[in-house]
GROMACS .gro file of N, CA and C in nm:
model
  201
    1UNK      N    1  12.944   8.513   7.990
    1UNK     CA    2  12.859   8.480   7.877
    1UNK      C    3  12.787   8.349   7.906
    2UNK      N    4  12.862   8.249   7.951
    2UNK     CA    5  12.801   8.119   7.980
    2UNK      C    6  12.690   8.133   8.084
    3UNK      N    7  12.720   8.200   8.194
    3UNK     CA    8  12.623   8.210   8.303
    3UNK      C    9  12.497   8.281   8.261
    4UNK      N   10  12.509   8.393   8.191
    4UNK     CA   11  12.392   8.469   8.149
    4UNK      C   12  12.306   8.387   8.053
    5UNK      N   13  12.370   8.322   7.957
    5UNK     CA   14  12.297   8.240   7.860
    5UNK      C   15  12.230   8.122   7.930
    6UNK      N   16  12.302   8.060   8.024
    6UNK     CA   17  12.247   7.947   8.098
    6UNK      C   18  12.126   7.991   8.180
    7UNK      N   19  12.134   8.104   8.247
    7UNK     CA   20  12.021   8.152   8.326
    7UNK      C   21  11.898   8.175   8.238
    8UNK      N   22  11.917   8.236   8.121
    8UNK     CA   23  11.805   8.260   8.030
    8UNK      C   24  11.745   8.128   7.982
    9UNK      N   25  11.830   8.033   7.949
    9UNK     CA   26  11.781   7.904   7.899
    9UNK      C   27  11.712   7.823   8.008
   10UNK      N   28  11.767   7.822   8.128
   10UNK     CA   29  11.705   7.748   8.238
   10UNK      C   30  11.569   7.810   8.271
   11UNK      N   31  11.560   7.941   8.268
   11UNK     CA   32  11.432   8.007   8.292
   11UNK      C   33  11.328   7.960   8.190
   12UNK      N   34  11.367   7.952   8.063
   12UNK     CA   35  11.275   7.905   7.959
   12UNK      C   36  11.239   7.758   7.982
   13UNK      N   37  11.335   7.678   8.022
   13UNK     CA   38  11.308   7.536   8.051
   13UNK      C   39  11.209   7.522   8.166
   14UNK      N   40  11.232   7.594   8.275
   14UNK     CA   41  11.144   7.584   8.391
   14UNK      C   42  11.003   7.633   8.360
   15UNK      N   43  10.992   7.723   8.263
   15UNK     CA   44  10.860   7.772   8.221
   15UNK      C   45  10.794   7.677   8.121
   16UNK      N   46  10.863   7.569   8.088
   16UNK     CA   47  10.808   7.471   7.994
   16UNK      C   48  10.817   7.515   7.848
   17UNK      N   49  10.905   7.611   7.819
   17UNK     CA   50  10.914   7.664   7.683
   17UNK      C   51  11.014   7.590   7.595
   18UNK      N   52  11.111   7.526   7.656
   18UNK     CA   53  11.208   7.448   7.580
   18UNK      C   54  11.230   7.316   7.652
   19UNK      N   55  11.270   7.212   7.579
   19UNK     CA   56  11.303   7.085   7.645
   19UNK      C   57  11.438   7.098   7.715
   20UNK      N   58  11.469   7.001   7.800
   20UNK     CA   59  11.595   7.003   7.874
   20UNK      C   60  11.714   7.019   7.780
   21UNK      N   61  11.714   6.946   7.669
   21UNK     CA   62  11.824   6.954   7.572
   21UNK      C   63  11.835   7.091   7.506
   22UNK      N   64  11.729   7.168   7.511
   22UNK     CA   65  11.731   7.302   7.454
   22UNK      C   66  11.821   7.397   7.532
   23UNK      N   67  11.845   7.365   7.659
   23UNK     CA   68  11.936   7.448   7.739
   23UNK      C   69  12.073   7.447   7.674
   24UNK      N   70  12.121   7.328   7.644
   24UNK     CA   71  12.254   7.315   7.581
   24UNK      C   72  12.259   7.391   7.450
   25UNK      N   73  12.158   7.376   7.366
   25UNK     CA   74  12.160   7.442   7.235
   25UNK      C   75  12.158   7.594   7.249
   26UNK      N   76  12.082   7.645   7.344
   26UNK     CA   77  12.076   7.790   7.364
   26UNK      C   78  12.209   7.844   7.414
   27UNK      N   79  12.269   7.775   7.509
   27UNK     CA   80  12.397   7.820   7.564
   27UNK      C   81  12.508   7.808   7.460
   28UNK      N   82  12.512   7.697   7.389
   28UNK     CA   83  12.614   7.678   7.285
   28UNK      C   84  12.602   7.786   7.178
   29UNK      N   85  12.480   7.817   7.137
   29UNK     CA   86  12.459   7.921   7.036
   29UNK      C   87  12.506   8.056   7.085
   30UNK      N   88  12.477   8.088   7.211
   30UNK     CA   89  12.521   8.215   7.267
   30UNK      C   90  12.673   8.222   7.275
   31UNK      N   91  12.735   8.113   7.316
   31UNK     CA   92  12.882   8.112   7.325
   31UNK      C   93  12.948   8.129   7.189
   32UNK      N   94  12.885   8.079   7.085
   32UNK     CA   95  12.940   8.096   6.951
   32UNK      C   96  12.925   8.240   6.902
   33UNK      N   97  12.818   8.305   6.941
   33UNK     CA   98  12.787   8.439   6.890
   33UNK      C   99  12.850   8.551   6.970
   34UNK      N  100  12.870   8.531   7.099
   34UNK     CA  101  12.918   8.640   7.186
   34UNK      C  102  13.057   8.605   7.238
   35UNK      N  103  13.158   8.672   7.189
   35UNK     CA  104  13.293   8.644   7.237
   35UNK      C  105  13.313   8.698   7.379
   36UNK      N  106  13.380   8.620   7.460
   36UNK     CA  107  13.415   8.669   7.593
   36UNK      C  108  13.517   8.781   7.579
   37UNK      N  109  13.515   8.871   7.672
   37UNK     CA  110  13.610   8.982   7.667
   37UNK      C  111  13.630   9.037   7.807
   38UNK      N  112  13.738   9.110   7.824
   38UNK     CA  113  13.766   9.173   7.953
   38UNK      C  114  13.662   9.281   7.978
   39UNK      N  115  13.618   9.289   8.102
   39UNK     CA  116  13.520   9.390   8.141
   39UNK      C  117  13.581   9.476   8.251
   40UNK      N  118  13.622   9.597   8.215
   40UNK     CA  119  13.692   9.681   8.311
   40UNK      C  120  13.605   9.741   8.421
   41UNK      N  121  13.472   9.738   8.401
   41UNK     CA  122  13.384   9.796   8.502
   41UNK      C  123  13.248   9.727   8.500
   42UNK      N  124  13.165   9.762   8.596
   42UNK     CA  125  13.034   9.698   8.609
   42UNK      C  126  12.947   9.721   8.486
   43UNK      N  127  12.954   9.838   8.429
   43UNK     CA  128  12.874   9.867   8.309
   43UNK      C  129  12.908   9.772   8.195
   44UNK      N  130  13.037   9.744   8.178
   44UNK     CA  131  13.080   9.651   8.073
   44UNK      C  132  13.030   9.509   8.102
   45UNK      N  133  13.032   9.470   8.229
   45UNK     CA  134  12.983   9.337   8.267
   45UNK      C  135  12.834   9.327   8.236
   46UNK      N  136  12.759   9.429   8.272
   46UNK     CA  137  12.614   9.428   8.248
   46UNK      C  138  12.582   9.430   8.099
   47UNK      N  139  12.661   9.503   8.021
   47UNK     CA  140  12.641   9.504   7.875
   47UNK      C  141  12.664   9.365   7.817
   48UNK      N  142  12.771   9.299   7.860
   48UNK     CA  143  12.801   9.165   7.812
   48UNK      C  144  12.693   9.066   7.856
   49UNK      N  145  12.643   9.082   7.977
   49UNK     CA  146  12.534   8.997   8.026
   49UNK      C  147  12.411   9.013   7.938
   50UNK      N  148  12.372   9.136   7.907
   50UNK     CA  149  12.256   9.160   7.822
   50UNK      C  150  12.276   9.100   7.682
   51UNK      N  151  12.397   9.117   7.629
   51UNK     CA  152  12.427   9.063   7.496
   51UNK      C  153  12.417   8.910   7.494
   52UNK      N  154  12.468   8.846   7.598
   52UNK     CA  155  12.463   8.700   7.605
   52UNK      C  156  12.320   8.651   7.621
   53UNK      N  157  12.241   8.718   7.703
   53UNK     CA  158  12.101   8.678   7.721
   53UNK      C  159  12.023   8.695   7.590
   54UNK      N  160  12.050   8.804   7.519
   54UNK     CA  161  11.982   8.826   7.390
   54UNK      C  162  12.020   8.718   7.290
   55UNK      N  163  12.148   8.678   7.288
   55UNK     CA  164  12.192   8.573   7.197
   55UNK      C  165  12.124   8.440   7.232
   56UNK      N  166  12.110   8.412   7.361
   56UNK     CA  167  12.042   8.288   7.402
   56UNK      C  168  11.895   8.293   7.360
   57UNK      N  169  11.832   8.409   7.376
   57UNK     CA  170  11.692   8.424   7.335
   57UNK      C  171  11.678   8.402   7.184
   58UNK      N  172  11.770   8.457   7.106
   58UNK     CA  173  11.767   8.439   6.962
   58UNK      C  174  11.783   8.292   6.925
   59UNK      N  175  11.872   8.223   6.996
   59UNK     CA  176  11.893   8.080   6.970
   59UNK      C  177  11.767   8.002   7.004
   60UNK      N  178  11.702   8.038   7.114
   60UNK     CA  179  11.579   7.969   7.152
   60UNK      C  180  11.468   7.999   7.052
   61UNK      N  181  11.467   8.118   6.996
   61UNK     CA  182  11.367   8.152   6.895
   61UNK      C  183  11.383   8.062   6.773
   62UNK      N  184  11.507   8.028   6.741
   62UNK     CA  185  11.531   7.935   6.631
   62UNK      C  186  11.476   7.796   6.663
   63UNK      N  187  11.464   7.766   6.792
   63UNK     CA  188  11.410   7.637   6.837
   63UNK      C  189  11.257   7.644   6.849
   64UNK      N  190  11.201   7.760   6.820
   64UNK     CA  191  11.055   7.774   6.825
   64UNK      C  192  11.002   7.835   6.952
   65UNK      N  193  11.090   7.892   7.035
   65UNK     CA  194  11.048   7.957   7.160
   65UNK      C  195  11.025   8.105   7.131
   66UNK      N  196  10.913   8.157   7.178
   66UNK     CA  197  10.882   8.297   7.151
   66UNK      C  198  10.900   8.386   7.273
   67UNK      N  199  10.923   8.329   7.390
   67UNK     CA  200  10.935   8.408   7.512
   67UNK      C  201  11.073   8.466   7.528
   0.00000   0.00000   0.00000
């Protein structure tokens, strides 16, 4: 969850869409919304990755990011 959210937030930062401090807020928001869980197979890992990235995007949208 942390890695996926961090990748999404860093991508937005590098694109100039959020300030550096926005990375922390996006990742923290995703960690609060998406509980970590055991992933028995690759499909479960990819589902959790998508969920974490979506949560980070939603958190960034609250910060005024539309990408």
